Structures are given as structure tokens and as C-alpha cells.
PDB file of C-alpha atoms in Angstrom:
ATOM      1  CA  MET A 171     205.289 119.910 115.746  1.00 30.00           C
ATOM      2  CA  THR A 172     203.263 116.336 116.387  1.00 28.00           C
ATOM      3  CA  PHE A 173     204.045 114.030 118.709  1.00 30.00           C
ATOM      4  CA  SER A 174     202.833 110.144 118.249  1.00 31.00           C
ATOM      5  CA  THR A 175     201.790 108.802 121.697  1.00 35.00           C
ATOM      6  CA  ASN A 176     203.455 105.606 120.865  1.00 37.00           C
ATOM      7  CA  MET A 177     206.777 107.692 120.191  1.00 37.00           C
ATOM      8  CA  SER A 178     209.667 105.353 122.247  1.00 38.00           C
ATOM      9  CA  PRO A 179     211.098 107.569 125.180  1.00 38.00           C
ATOM     10  CA  VAL A 180     214.434 107.332 123.620  1.00 38.00           C
ATOM     11  CA  ALA A 181     213.222 108.983 120.014  1.00 35.00           C
ATOM     12  CA  LEU A 182     211.304 111.508 122.094  1.00 33.00           C
ATOM     13  CA  LEU A 183     214.828 112.736 123.581  1.00 35.00           C
ATOM     14  CA  LEU A 184     216.674 112.762 120.659  1.00 34.00           C
ATOM     15  CA  LEU A 185     214.286 114.276 118.955  1.00 34.00           C
ATOM     16  CA  LEU A 186     214.306 117.048 121.775  1.00 35.00           C
ATOM     17  CA  VAL A 187     217.944 117.297 121.521  1.00 37.00           C
ATOM     18  CA  VAL A 188     218.388 117.436 117.658  1.00 37.00           C
ATOM     19  CA  THR A 189     215.504 120.564 117.466  1.00 36.00           C
ATOM     20  CA  GLY A 190     217.446 122.412 120.812  1.00 40.00           C
ATOM     21  CA  SER A 191     213.917 123.384 121.548  1.00 40.00           C
ATOM     22  CA  CYS A 192     211.815 123.087 125.108  1.00 43.00           C
ATOM     23  CA  VAL A 193     208.670 124.182 126.107  1.00 46.00           C
ATOM     24  CA  LYS A 194     210.176 126.506 129.202  1.00 52.00           C
ATOM     25  CA  CYS A 195     214.011 126.539 129.493  1.00 58.00           C
ATOM     26  CA  GLU A 196     215.278 128.196 132.461  1.00 60.00           C
ATOM     27  CA  GLN A 197     219.304 128.952 132.795  1.00 63.00           C
ATOM     28  CA  LEU A 198     221.341 128.823 135.584  1.00 62.00           C
ATOM     29  CA  ASN A 199     224.531 130.294 135.654  1.00 66.00           C
ATOM     30  CA  GLN A 200     227.637 129.588 138.190  1.00 64.00           C
ATOM     31  CA  PRO A 201     231.188 129.844 138.118  1.00 64.00           C
ATOM     32  CA  ALA A 202     233.468 126.728 136.821  1.00 62.00           C
ATOM     33  CA  SER A 203     235.502 126.497 139.940  1.00 65.00           C
ATOM     34  CA  ALA A 204     236.348 128.053 143.553  1.00 73.00           C
ATOM     35  CA  THR A 205     239.314 126.820 145.762  1.00 76.00           C
ATOM     36  CA  VAL A 206     239.482 127.774 149.163  1.00 77.00           C
ATOM     37  CA  GLN A 207     241.327 126.467 152.490  1.00 83.00           C
ATOM     38  CA  PRO A 208     240.086 123.972 155.367  1.00 85.00           C
ATOM     39  CA  GLY A 209     238.382 126.312 157.754  1.00 86.00           C
ATOM     40  CA  GLN A 210     237.482 129.082 155.808  1.00 86.00           C
ATOM     41  CA  ARG A 211     234.219 130.149 153.819  1.00 89.00           C
ATOM     42  CA  LEU A 212     233.043 129.314 150.488  1.00 89.00           C
ATOM     43  CA  THR A 213     230.933 131.529 148.649  1.00 91.00           C
ATOM     44  CA  ILE A 214     229.530 130.194 145.327  1.00 90.00           C
ATOM     45  CA  SER A 215     225.920 132.375 143.672  1.00 90.00           C
ATOM     46  CA  CYS A 216     223.903 131.134 141.148  1.00 88.00           C
ATOM     47  CA  GLN A 217     222.286 133.546 138.367  1.00 86.00           C
ATOM     48  CA  VAL A 218     218.933 132.808 137.856  1.00 86.00           C
ATOM     49  CA  SER A 219     216.433 133.594 134.708  1.00 82.00           C
ATOM     50  CA  TYR A 220     213.470 132.920 136.617  1.00 80.00           C
ATOM     51  CA  ASP A 221     211.427 134.314 139.400  1.00 81.00           C
ATOM     52  CA  LEU A 222     213.328 133.719 142.767  1.00 85.00           C
ATOM     53  CA  GLY A 223     209.927 133.070 143.722  1.00 82.00           C
ATOM     54  CA  TYR A 224     210.297 129.175 143.041  1.00 86.00           C
ATOM     55  CA  GLY A 225     212.623 127.330 144.625  1.00 89.00           C
ATOM     56  CA  THR A 226     216.438 127.060 144.410  1.00 89.00           C
ATOM     57  CA  HIS A 227     218.331 123.932 145.388  1.00 92.00           C
ATOM     58  CA  TRP A 228     221.364 123.546 146.461  1.00 94.00           C
ATOM     59  CA  ILE A 229     223.120 119.863 145.976  1.00 94.00           C
ATOM     60  CA  ARG A 230     226.923 118.616 146.001  1.00 93.00           C
ATOM     61  CA  GLN A 231     228.832 115.567 144.505  1.00 92.00           C
ATOM     62  CA  ALA A 232     232.093 114.405 146.208  1.00 92.00           C
ATOM     63  CA  ALA A 233     234.553 112.772 143.668  1.00 92.00           C
ATOM     64  CA  GLY A 234     232.841 108.545 143.585  1.00 96.00           C
ATOM     65  CA  LYS A 235     230.104 109.559 145.546  1.00 96.00           C
ATOM     66  CA  GLY A 236     226.431 110.219 144.743  1.00 96.00           C
ATOM     67  CA  LEU A 237     224.364 113.061 145.055  1.00 96.00           C
ATOM     68  CA  GLU A 238     224.104 115.145 148.520  1.00 97.00           C
ATOM     69  CA  TRP A 239     221.133 117.295 148.476  1.00 97.00           C
ATOM     70  CA  ILE A 240     221.979 120.268 150.688  1.00 97.00           C
ATOM     71  CA  GLY A 241     218.834 122.223 151.002  1.00 97.00           C
ATOM     72  CA  TYR A 242     216.826 125.004 149.312  1.00 94.00           C
ATOM     73  CA  THR A 243     215.131 128.583 149.625  1.00 91.00           C
ATOM     74  CA  CYS A 244     213.310 130.603 147.573  1.00 92.00           C
ATOM     75  CA  ARG A 245     211.899 134.506 147.605  1.00 91.00           C
ATOM     76  CA  GLY A 246     209.640 134.171 150.922  1.00 92.00           C
ATOM     77  CA  CYS A 247     210.140 130.890 152.459  1.00 92.00           C
ATOM     78  CA  THR A 248     212.133 129.847 155.207  1.00 95.00           C
ATOM     79  CA  PRO A 249     215.268 127.957 153.805  1.00 95.00           C
ATOM     80  CA  VAL A 250     215.555 124.340 154.222  1.00 96.00           C
ATOM     81  CA  TYR A 251     218.669 122.356 154.943  1.00 97.00           C
ATOM     82  CA  LYS A 252     219.523 118.647 154.983  1.00 97.00           C
ATOM     83  CA  ASP A 253     219.315 118.276 158.971  1.00 97.00           C
ATOM     84  CA  SER A 254     223.568 117.315 159.006  1.00 96.00           C
ATOM     85  CA  LEU A 255     224.749 120.363 157.457  1.00 96.00           C
ATOM     86  CA  THR A 256     222.496 123.234 158.734  1.00 93.00           C
ATOM     87  CA  ASN A 257     225.092 124.552 160.519  1.00 93.00           C
ATOM     88  CA  LYS A 258     227.784 124.457 157.701  1.00 95.00           C
ATOM     89  CA  PHE A 259     225.457 126.022 155.213  1.00 97.00           C
ATOM     90  CA  SER A 260     223.330 129.106 154.471  1.00 97.00           C
ATOM     91  CA  PHE A 261     221.607 130.826 151.858  1.00 95.00           C
ATOM     92  CA  THR A 262     221.416 134.139 150.585  1.00 94.00           C
ATOM     93  CA  LEU A 263     218.869 135.561 147.804  1.00 93.00           C
ATOM     94  CA  ASP A 264     219.415 139.155 145.908  1.00 92.00           C
ATOM     95  CA  ASP A 265     216.370 139.507 143.710  1.00 90.00           C
ATOM     96  CA  SER A 266     217.779 142.457 141.589  1.00 91.00           C
ATOM     97  CA  SER A 267     220.546 140.602 140.182  1.00 91.00           C
ATOM     98  CA  LYS A 268     218.515 137.159 140.306  1.00 88.00           C
ATOM     99  CA  THR A 269     221.306 135.405 142.616  1.00 88.00           C
ATOM    100  CA  VAL A 270     220.830 132.865 145.049  1.00 90.00           C
ATOM    101  CA  THR A 271     224.343 132.360 146.948  1.00 93.00           C
ATOM    102  CA  LEU A 272     225.331 129.353 148.858  1.00 95.00           C
ATOM    103  CA  ASN A 273     227.014 129.872 151.707  1.00 96.00           C
ATOM    104  CA  GLY A 274     229.811 127.865 153.427  1.00 95.00           C
ATOM    105  CA  GLN A 275     231.725 127.895 156.570  1.00 94.00           C
ATOM    106  CA  ASN A 276     234.249 125.986 158.432  1.00 90.00           C
ATOM    107  CA  LEU A 277     234.648 123.978 155.738  1.00 90.00           C
ATOM    108  CA  GLN A 278     236.833 120.762 155.817  1.00 91.00           C
ATOM    109  CA  PRO A 279     238.970 118.602 153.017  1.00 91.00           C
ATOM    110  CA  GLN A 280     235.674 116.006 153.221  1.00 92.00           C
ATOM    111  CA  ASP A 281     233.705 118.985 152.106  1.00 92.00           C
ATOM    112  CA  SER A 282     235.335 119.339 148.555  1.00 91.00           C
ATOM    113  CA  ALA A 283     232.899 118.172 145.992  1.00 90.00           C
ATOM    114  CA  VAL A 284     231.319 119.767 142.477  1.00 89.00           C
ATOM    115  CA  TYR A 285     228.166 121.964 143.741  1.00 90.00           C
ATOM    116  CA  TYR A 286     224.861 122.437 141.759  1.00 90.00           C
ATOM    117  CA  CYS A 287     222.178 125.130 142.121  1.00 87.00           C
ATOM    118  CA  ALA A 288     218.933 123.596 140.321  1.00 87.00           C
ATOM    119  CA  ARG A 289     215.471 125.239 139.927  1.00 85.00           C
ATOM    120  CA  GLU A 290     212.261 123.253 141.601  1.00 85.00           C
ATOM    121  CA  SER A 291     209.897 121.874 139.236  1.00 79.00           C
ATOM    122  CA  GLN A 292     206.493 123.307 138.745  1.00 68.00           C
TER     123      GLN A 292
END
């Protein structure tokens, strides 16, 4: 398949959507939902298709608000957290199952959000 250099970004996006293909696709699977009571711990696992040497970021979005970066981790690196969330969240990696887990503690109603895992770009 060839692409014209003057193809508009919208046309290219539509072409990718229609063909359903990409050069390098990765999968990240996480549960549809999880509920915890205030003060309880939260555990959300993200099973990935890529090598855990790549960074996995965690992001959340509270209702009606923008995205908030929580932090990232990878095999062999020191996890990095948003300063204000350092004592609230931690990450664990399991190479055998290719799983990156977000662990939250002492969660409060203001921590209600949609939580996403995302792979670092190459």
C-alpha cells in the first residue's frame, strides 16, 4: 500500500480505520470496572502484549475533568509518580503474565475516576 505525501491527515486516519491495520499494534487489557469503599485499597491490573522493558503509564480521568497522569513504570527502571500521588499509588510488574498493576491505598471519593494504562511510545 502506498500513501501520497499530499494525503490529508483526515484521509489517512479514515484509511487506517477502514483497513483496520497498523504497522505495530499493542494490546492492553484491563477490567471494565472496579469499586472500592473509602479508605480501602484498589488493585487494577493491565495485561499487555509488549515487553515490560517499555514504560507503562497510568492515567485517570474524573467525571467532567481532564486527564491526570499518575505515573509510569517499566522493568529495570525506578517508578516515577506525580508528586501529589506518590503516597497514594504504587506499581507492580509480573513478567510471567505480562501484567502491570496499579495499587492504590487510602482512596477517597475524590479518587473516583476512569483509570487507564497506556504504553510508552518507542
